[in-house]
Amino acid sequence: MDYENRLVPENNLSTEHPLKEFFILLAGLTGIVIVAVVVLATLAESLALRIPFSVEERLLADTSFFSTQSATISDEEQRIENYLQKLANQLAAHMAIPAEMPLTIHYSSDDSVNAFATLGGHIVIFRGLIEHLPHENSLAMVMAHEIAHIKRRHPIVAAGRGITVTMALATLAGIGDSGAVADLVSLIGIPLTLGFSRAQEEEADEDALTALQARYGHVTGAEALFFILQEHSFAEPPPFLSTHPAADKRIAQITERQTEQPSVDSLTPLPEFFGK
Amino acid sequence: MYELIIFLVLVTLGYLIGSYVERKHFKSIREREQTYIDLLAFSVRTPPADARIGKSSLVAGSVVISIDYFKKTAAALRSFFGGRVSSYESLIDRARREALLRMKEQAKKQGANMVINVKLETSSISKGAKGQVGAVEVIAYGTGLTLT
């Protein structure tokens, strides 16, 4: 009988190190995602800017968020809101806001330490933030920052970019046999989109400082806002994973401007009915 | 950010532990193949003409091997671009050789000297479902002959 079993020749295995293949493919996928996101985001931005402001206003016209807010507001809160609106109009005069972009300020009695600008020229400022601001200059910094977002049309650009990039990444993520590609694609794509958000915040900071300079003649007191935000945020994620530039960097930008001018002793106080 | 950290930890652990386990397994496989090299196993359907068969019985060996997170991610990347999924190739190789060895072990226990009509069946690695860890299942079976 001439049968024999020989030892397995080990010819079914690859001689290449698995990590080498892994990193080459990962680099390829990362490259594709980066190119796709950057190209789509840039295209989305230029298209979003062409959407007329009146469309933004119409988009929010059907929502009840702002109308229920103003219906339940108390007299005291209304007083604060009127003051905020007046401050906004004064700052807008120094920021060359076009006439067809009306700014509507909303005061919320919620105690979150936050403020935001959204579509249609609406700005919401929360009680939690105002309670912590020491003087009008810091409040003006917040207001001018939000107005700058609206002037540069950041809300509609961010919305357009977000939708485009999310849909593109979702399409990419659906390819392949397992869910691991989806995880990878979102892990690569998300920090990229955050970079765009940070660029917007930097632009808004710069515009705000210019507005403060025009209105008050100095930018003293503007940095108070960021110290307060630092105090009230949990743990700051690393800069490449966050929507805003690092607080230290923003404070440094302000102090740099301040060293270019003589320091001012008296800052504008907030009105008495703020209850300070 | 936490998703990124969890992902990196899973992939690193998967790679380190998975490649260690695989190396050990291959070492064990090669040793046992050497041990069982005299117990002949073939896919021929009929026994050799000059064999005098005393007893015959069904012998089988099966194994289920799971993939690790690193292999899963590497395969996912590969499925995006196409080509040889070498991370799964080593898995299948291990599983088939292990299944054959277990079949030979059972044959030896039953007193058989050779196994004929050996067949292998592989169950597909469970694909797709997000979050599920895949596994490969192989069964090897044949007719064990005790020659007199």
Coordinates of C-alpha atoms in Angstrom, one line a residue, chain B residues 82-138:
Chain B
G82 CA -11.6 43.8 -2.6
G83 CA -8.9 41.1 -2.7
R84 CA -7.7 38.2 -0.5
V85 CA -9.0 38.4 3.0
S86 CA -5.8 37.0 4.5
S87 CA -7.1 37.5 8.1
Y88 CA -9.9 35.0 7.5
E89 CA -7.7 32.6 5.5
S90 CA -5.6 31.7 8.5
L91 CA -8.8 31.2 10.5
I92 CA -10.2 28.7 8.0
D93 CA -6.9 26.9 7.7
R94 CA -6.7 26.5 11.5
A95 CA -10.3 25.3 11.7
R96 CA -10.0 22.7 9.0
R97 CA -6.7 21.3 10.3
E98 CA -8.1 21.2 13.8
A99 CA -11.3 19.4 12.7
L100 CA -9.2 16.8 10.9
L101 CA -7.0 16.3 13.9
R102 CA -10.1 15.8 16.2
M103 CA -11.5 13.3 13.7
K104 CA -8.2 11.4 13.9
E105 CA -8.2 11.5 17.7
Q106 CA -11.7 10.0 17.8
A107 CA -10.6 7.4 15.3
K108 CA -7.6 6.5 17.4
K109 CA -9.8 6.2 20.5
Q110 CA -12.1 3.8 18.7
G111 CA -9.1 1.7 17.6
A112 CA -9.1 2.6 13.9
N113 CA -5.8 2.5 11.9
M114 CA -7.1 4.6 9.0
V115 CA -10.0 6.8 7.9
I116 CA -11.3 6.8 4.4
N117 CA -13.9 8.9 2.6
V118 CA -13.0 12.0 4.6
K119 CA -15.2 15.0 4.0
L120 CA -15.0 18.5 5.3
E121 CA -17.9 20.9 5.7
T122 CA -17.5 24.5 6.6
S123 CA -20.2 26.7 8.0
S124 CA -20.1 30.3 6.9
I125 CA -18.6 32.9 9.2
S126 CA -21.6 34.8 10.5
K127 CA -21.6 38.0 8.5
G128 CA -23.1 41.4 8.6
A129 CA -25.1 41.8 11.8
K130 CA -23.5 44.7 13.5
G131 CA -21.8 44.0 16.8
Q132 CA -21.9 40.3 16.4
V133 CA -18.6 38.5 16.5
G134 CA -18.3 36.0 13.7
A135 CA -17.2 32.4 14.0
V136 CA -16.2 29.6 11.6
E137 CA -17.4 26.1 12.2
V138 CA -15.9 23.1 10.5

